[in-house]
CSV table of C-alpha atoms and ligand atoms in Angstrom, one decimal:
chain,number,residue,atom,x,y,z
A,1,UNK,CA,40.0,49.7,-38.5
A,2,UNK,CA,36.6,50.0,-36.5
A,3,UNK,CA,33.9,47.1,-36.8
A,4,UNK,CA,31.8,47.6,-39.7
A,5,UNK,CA,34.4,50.2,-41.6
A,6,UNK,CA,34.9,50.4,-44.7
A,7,UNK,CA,31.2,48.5,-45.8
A,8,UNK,CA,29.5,48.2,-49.3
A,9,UNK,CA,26.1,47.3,-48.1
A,10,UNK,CA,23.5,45.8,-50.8
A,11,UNK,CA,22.3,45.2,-53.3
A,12,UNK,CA,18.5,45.5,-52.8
A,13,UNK,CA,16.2,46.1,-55.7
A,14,UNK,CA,13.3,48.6,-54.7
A,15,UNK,CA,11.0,50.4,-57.5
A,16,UNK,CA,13.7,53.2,-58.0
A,17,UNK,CA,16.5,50.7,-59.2
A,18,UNK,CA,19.1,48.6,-56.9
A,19,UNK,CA,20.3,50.4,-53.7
A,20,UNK,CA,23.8,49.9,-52.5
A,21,UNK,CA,25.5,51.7,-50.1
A,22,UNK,CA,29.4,52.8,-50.0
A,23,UNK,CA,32.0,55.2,-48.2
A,24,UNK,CA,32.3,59.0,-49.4
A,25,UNK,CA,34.6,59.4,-52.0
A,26,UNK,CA,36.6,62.6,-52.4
A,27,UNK,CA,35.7,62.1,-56.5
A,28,UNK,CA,31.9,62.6,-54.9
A,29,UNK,CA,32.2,66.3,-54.8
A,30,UNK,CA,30.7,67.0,-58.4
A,31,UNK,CA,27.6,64.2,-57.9
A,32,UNK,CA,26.9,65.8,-54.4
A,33,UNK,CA,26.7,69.3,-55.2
A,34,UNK,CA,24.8,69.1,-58.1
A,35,UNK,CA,22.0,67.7,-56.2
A,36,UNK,CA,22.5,69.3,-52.9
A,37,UNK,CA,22.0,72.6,-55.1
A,38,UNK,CA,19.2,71.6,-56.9
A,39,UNK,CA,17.8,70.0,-54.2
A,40,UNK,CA,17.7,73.1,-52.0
A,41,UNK,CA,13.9,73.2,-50.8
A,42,UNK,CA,13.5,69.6,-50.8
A,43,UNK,CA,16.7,69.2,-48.1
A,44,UNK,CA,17.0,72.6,-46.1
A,45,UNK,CA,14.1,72.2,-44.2
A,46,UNK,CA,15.4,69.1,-42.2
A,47,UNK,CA,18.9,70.0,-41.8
A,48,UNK,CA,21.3,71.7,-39.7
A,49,UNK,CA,21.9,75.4,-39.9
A,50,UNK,CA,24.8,75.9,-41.1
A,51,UNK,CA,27.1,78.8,-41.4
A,52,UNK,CA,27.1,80.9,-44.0
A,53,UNK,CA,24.5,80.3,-47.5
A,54,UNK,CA,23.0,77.1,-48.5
A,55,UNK,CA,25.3,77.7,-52.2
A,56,UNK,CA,28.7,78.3,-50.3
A,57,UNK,CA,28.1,75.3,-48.1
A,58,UNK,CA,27.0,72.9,-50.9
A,59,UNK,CA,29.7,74.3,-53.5
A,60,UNK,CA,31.5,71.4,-54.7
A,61,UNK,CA,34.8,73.1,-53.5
A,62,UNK,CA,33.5,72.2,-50.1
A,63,UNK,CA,33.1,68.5,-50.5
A,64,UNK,CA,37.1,67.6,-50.0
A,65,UNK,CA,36.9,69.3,-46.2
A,66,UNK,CA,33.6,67.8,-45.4
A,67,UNK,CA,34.7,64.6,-47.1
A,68,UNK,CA,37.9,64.4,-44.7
A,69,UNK,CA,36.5,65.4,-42.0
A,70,UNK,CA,33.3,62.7,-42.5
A,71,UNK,CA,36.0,60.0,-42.9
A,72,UNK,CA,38.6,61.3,-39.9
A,73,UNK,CA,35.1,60.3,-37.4
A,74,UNK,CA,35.3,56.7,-39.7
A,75,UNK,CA,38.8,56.2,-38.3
A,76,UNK,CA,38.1,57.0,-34.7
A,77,UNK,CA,34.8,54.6,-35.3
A,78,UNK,CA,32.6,57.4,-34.3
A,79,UNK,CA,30.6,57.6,-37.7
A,80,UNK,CA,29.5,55.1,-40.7
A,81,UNK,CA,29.4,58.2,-43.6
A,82,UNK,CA,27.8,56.0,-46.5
A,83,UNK,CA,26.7,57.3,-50.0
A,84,UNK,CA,23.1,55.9,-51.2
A,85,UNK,CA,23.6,54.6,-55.2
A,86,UNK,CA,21.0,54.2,-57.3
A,87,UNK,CA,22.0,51.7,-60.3
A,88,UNK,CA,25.3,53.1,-59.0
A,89,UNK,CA,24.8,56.7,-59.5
A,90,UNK,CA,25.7,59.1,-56.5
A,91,UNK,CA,21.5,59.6,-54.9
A,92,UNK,CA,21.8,60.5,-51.1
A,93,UNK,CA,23.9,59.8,-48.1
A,94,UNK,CA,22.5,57.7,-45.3
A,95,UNK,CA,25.0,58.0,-42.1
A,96,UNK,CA,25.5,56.3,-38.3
A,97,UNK,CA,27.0,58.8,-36.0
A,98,UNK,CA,27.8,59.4,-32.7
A,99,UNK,CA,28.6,55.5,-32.1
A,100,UNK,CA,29.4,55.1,-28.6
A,101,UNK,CA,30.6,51.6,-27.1
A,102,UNK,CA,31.0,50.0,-23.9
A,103,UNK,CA,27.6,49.4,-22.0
A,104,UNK,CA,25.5,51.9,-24.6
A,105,UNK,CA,26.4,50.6,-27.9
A,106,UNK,CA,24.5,52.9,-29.6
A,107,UNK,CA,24.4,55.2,-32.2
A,108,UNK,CA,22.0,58.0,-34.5
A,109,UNK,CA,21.1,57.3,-37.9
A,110,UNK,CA,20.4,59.9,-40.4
A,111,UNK,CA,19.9,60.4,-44.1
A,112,UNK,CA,18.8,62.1,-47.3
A,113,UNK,CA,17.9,60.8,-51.0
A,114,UNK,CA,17.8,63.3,-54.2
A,115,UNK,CA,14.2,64.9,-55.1
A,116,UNK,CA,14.0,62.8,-58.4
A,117,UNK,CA,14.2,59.6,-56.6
A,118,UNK,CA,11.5,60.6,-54.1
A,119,UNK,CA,8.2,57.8,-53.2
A,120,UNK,CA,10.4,54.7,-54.5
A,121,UNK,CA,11.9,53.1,-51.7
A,122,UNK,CA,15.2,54.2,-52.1
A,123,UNK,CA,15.8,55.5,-48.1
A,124,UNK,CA,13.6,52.5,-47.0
A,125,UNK,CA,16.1,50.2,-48.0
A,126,UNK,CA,19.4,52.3,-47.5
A,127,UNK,CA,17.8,52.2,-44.1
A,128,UNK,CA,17.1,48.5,-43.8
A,129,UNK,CA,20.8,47.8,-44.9
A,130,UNK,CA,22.4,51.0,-43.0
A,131,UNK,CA,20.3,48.9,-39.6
A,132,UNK,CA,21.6,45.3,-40.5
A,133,UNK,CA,25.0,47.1,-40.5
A,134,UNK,CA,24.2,48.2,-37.3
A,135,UNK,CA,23.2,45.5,-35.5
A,136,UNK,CA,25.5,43.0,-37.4
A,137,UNK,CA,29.0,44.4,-38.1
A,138,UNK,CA,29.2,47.4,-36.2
A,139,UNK,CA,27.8,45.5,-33.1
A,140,UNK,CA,25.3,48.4,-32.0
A,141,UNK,CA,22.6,47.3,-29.6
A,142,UNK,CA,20.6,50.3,-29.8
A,143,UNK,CA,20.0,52.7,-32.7
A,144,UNK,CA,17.8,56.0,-33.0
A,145,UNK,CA,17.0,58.8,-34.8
A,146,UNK,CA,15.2,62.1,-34.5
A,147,UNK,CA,12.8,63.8,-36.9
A,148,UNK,CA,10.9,67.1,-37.4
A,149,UNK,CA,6.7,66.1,-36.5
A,150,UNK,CA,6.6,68.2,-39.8
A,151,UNK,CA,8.4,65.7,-42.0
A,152,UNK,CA,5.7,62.9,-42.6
A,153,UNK,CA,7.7,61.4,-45.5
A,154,UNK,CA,10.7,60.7,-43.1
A,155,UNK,CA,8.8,59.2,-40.3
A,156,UNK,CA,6.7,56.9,-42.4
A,157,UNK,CA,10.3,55.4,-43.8
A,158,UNK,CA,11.2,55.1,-40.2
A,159,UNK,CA,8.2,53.2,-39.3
A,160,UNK,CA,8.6,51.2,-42.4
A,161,UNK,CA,11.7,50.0,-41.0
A,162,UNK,CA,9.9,49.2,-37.6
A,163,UNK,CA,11.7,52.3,-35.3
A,164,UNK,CA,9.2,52.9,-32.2
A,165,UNK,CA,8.6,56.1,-31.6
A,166,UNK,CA,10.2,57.1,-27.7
A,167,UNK,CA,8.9,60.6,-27.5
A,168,UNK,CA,9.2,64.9,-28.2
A,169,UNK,CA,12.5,66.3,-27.5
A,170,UNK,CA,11.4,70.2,-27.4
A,171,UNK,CA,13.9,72.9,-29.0
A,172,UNK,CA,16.1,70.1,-29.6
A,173,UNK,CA,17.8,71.0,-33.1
A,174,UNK,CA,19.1,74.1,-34.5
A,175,UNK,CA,17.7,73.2,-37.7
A,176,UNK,CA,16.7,75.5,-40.8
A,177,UNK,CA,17.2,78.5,-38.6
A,178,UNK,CA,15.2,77.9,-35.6
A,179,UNK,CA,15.5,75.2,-32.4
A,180,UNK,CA,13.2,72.7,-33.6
A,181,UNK,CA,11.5,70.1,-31.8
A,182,UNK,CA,12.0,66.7,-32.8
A,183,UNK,CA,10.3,63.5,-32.3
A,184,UNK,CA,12.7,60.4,-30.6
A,185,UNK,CA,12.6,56.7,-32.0
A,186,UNK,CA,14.5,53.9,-31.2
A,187,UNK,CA,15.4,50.4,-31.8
A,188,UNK,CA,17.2,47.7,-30.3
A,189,UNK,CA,18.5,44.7,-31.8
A,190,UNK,CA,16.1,42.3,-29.8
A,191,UNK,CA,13.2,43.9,-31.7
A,192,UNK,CA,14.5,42.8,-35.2
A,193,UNK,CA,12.9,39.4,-35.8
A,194,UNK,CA,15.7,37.8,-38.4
A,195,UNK,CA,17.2,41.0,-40.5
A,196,UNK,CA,15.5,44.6,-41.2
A,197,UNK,CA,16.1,43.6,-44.4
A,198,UNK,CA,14.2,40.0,-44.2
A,199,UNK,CA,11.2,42.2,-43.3
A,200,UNK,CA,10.9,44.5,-46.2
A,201,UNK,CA,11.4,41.7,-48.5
A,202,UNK,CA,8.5,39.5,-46.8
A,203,UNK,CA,6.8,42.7,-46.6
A,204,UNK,CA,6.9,42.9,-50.7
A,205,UNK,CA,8.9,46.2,-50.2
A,206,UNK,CA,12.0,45.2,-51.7
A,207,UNK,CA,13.4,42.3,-54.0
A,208,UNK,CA,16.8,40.7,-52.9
A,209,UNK,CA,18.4,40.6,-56.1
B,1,ACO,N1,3.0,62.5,-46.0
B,1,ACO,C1,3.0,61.2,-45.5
B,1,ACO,N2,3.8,60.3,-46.1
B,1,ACO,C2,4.6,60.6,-47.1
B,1,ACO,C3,4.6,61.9,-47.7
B,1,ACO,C4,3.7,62.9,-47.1
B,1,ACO,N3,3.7,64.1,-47.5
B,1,ACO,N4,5.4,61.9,-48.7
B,1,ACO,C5,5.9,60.7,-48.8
B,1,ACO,N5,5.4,59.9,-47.9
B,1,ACO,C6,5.7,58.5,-47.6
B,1,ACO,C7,5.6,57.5,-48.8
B,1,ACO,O1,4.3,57.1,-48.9
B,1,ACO,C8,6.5,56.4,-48.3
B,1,ACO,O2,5.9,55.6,-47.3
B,1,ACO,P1,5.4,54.1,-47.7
B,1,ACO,O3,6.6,53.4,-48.2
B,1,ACO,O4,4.9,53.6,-46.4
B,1,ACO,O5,4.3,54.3,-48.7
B,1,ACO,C9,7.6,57.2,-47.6
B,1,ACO,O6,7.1,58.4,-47.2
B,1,ACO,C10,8.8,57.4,-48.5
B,1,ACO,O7,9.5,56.2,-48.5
B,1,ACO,P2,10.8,56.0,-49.5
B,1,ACO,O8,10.4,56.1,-50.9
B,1,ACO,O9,11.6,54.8,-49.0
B,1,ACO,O10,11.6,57.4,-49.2
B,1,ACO,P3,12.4,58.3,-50.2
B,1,ACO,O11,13.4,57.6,-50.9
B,1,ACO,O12,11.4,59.1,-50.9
B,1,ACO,O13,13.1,59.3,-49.1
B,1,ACO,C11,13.3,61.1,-47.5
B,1,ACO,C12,12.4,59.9,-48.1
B,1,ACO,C13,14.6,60.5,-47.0
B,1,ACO,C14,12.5,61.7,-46.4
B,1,ACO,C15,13.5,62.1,-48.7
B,1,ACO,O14,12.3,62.7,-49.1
B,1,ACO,C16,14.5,63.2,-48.2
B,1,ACO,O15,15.7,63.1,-48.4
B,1,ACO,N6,13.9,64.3,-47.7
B,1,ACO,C17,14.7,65.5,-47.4
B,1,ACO,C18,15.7,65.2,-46.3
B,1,ACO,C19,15.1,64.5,-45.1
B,1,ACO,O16,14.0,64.8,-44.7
B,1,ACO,N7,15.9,63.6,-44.5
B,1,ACO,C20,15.5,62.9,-43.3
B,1,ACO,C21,15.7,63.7,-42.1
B,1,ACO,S1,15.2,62.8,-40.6
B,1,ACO,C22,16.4,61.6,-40.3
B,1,ACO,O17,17.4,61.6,-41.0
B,1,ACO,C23,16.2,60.6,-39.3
């Protein structure tokens, strides 16, 4: 087993409910579709293209081969693939990818919470805890991410967290049809005074339970 794999992260009590975070599931494939299809508008716009339609993709008969191959990265401690619970009921997936070792010790972090839950703190705090993973257990000394300069609710949680924003990475993302250009954050462990977590709760963000 890699550092920081298998984790249950949480619990941390935001407006929404309490947030924990847990591996995929192969049982997951009902919970994940149904909002995945639903969810449609609220999700294609920031992901990757992907082949064939938006219903194929997120049928729940797709779940086992994404599920496996989500947790086959987990073994070779490329990839953190967590599922965001809500009062523990299936309400996003926040994941670390990409983790490389050595002398960059770094990694991406990306996720995505269910239209219902939207505006109650539910991906600030998957975040907070998917970062103190990071830095603690996984023993990452750098994370970032990458968002659209379109999606304002996604960079406000990022700030929220304290990410720094690095700069515009033109064309960088075949996402939602087109090479999109994305905006670079980072943040390294020396900029966390205490835990992300710590912060949000000083911050009045979020309740440890
Ligand atoms: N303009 C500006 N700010 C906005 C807007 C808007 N239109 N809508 C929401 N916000 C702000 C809220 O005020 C809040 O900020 P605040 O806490 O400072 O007030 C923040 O966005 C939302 O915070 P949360 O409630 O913690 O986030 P939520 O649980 O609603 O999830 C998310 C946000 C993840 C962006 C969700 O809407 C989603 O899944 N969207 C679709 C997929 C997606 O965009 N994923 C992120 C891709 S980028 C990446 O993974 C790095």
């Amino acid at each position: 087993q890699h550092p920081g794999w298998p984790a249950r992260l949480g619990p941390l009590r935001v407006p929404a409910g309490e947030v924990t975070l847990r591996p995929v599931r192969l049982r997951d494939a009902a919970a994940w579709s149904r909002i995945r299809l639903q969810d449609r508008a609220h999700l294609e716009p920031w992901e990757p293209t992907g082949r064939g339609a938006w219903e194929a993709r997120n049928h729940a008969s797709n779940w086992p081969s994404l599920w496996s191959s989500l947790k086959a990265e987990a073994r070779r401690g490329a990839m953190i693939p967590l599922v965001i619970e809500v009062d523990g009921a299936f309400s996003g997936q926040l994941t670390v990818g990409n983790i490389v070792r050595g002398a960059l010790r770094s990694g991406w972090i990306g996720y995505w919470v269910a239209k219902d839950l939207s505006g109650q703190g539910v991906a600030t705090a998957a975040l907070a805890l998917g970062l103190d993973h990071c830095f603690g257990p996984i023993g990452l000394h750098r994370v970032e991410a990458t968002v659209r300069p379109e999606n304002l609710a996604s960079q406000a949680v990022l700030r929220n967290v304290g990410f720094r924003e690095e700069g515009l990475l033109r064309r960088y993302l075949d996402v939602d049809g087109a090479w999109r250009d994305h905006l670079l954050v980072g943040l390294t462990v020396e900029e966390v005074m205490g835990t992300v977590v710590d912060r949000l709760v000083r911050e009045g963000r979020a309740i440890l339970p």
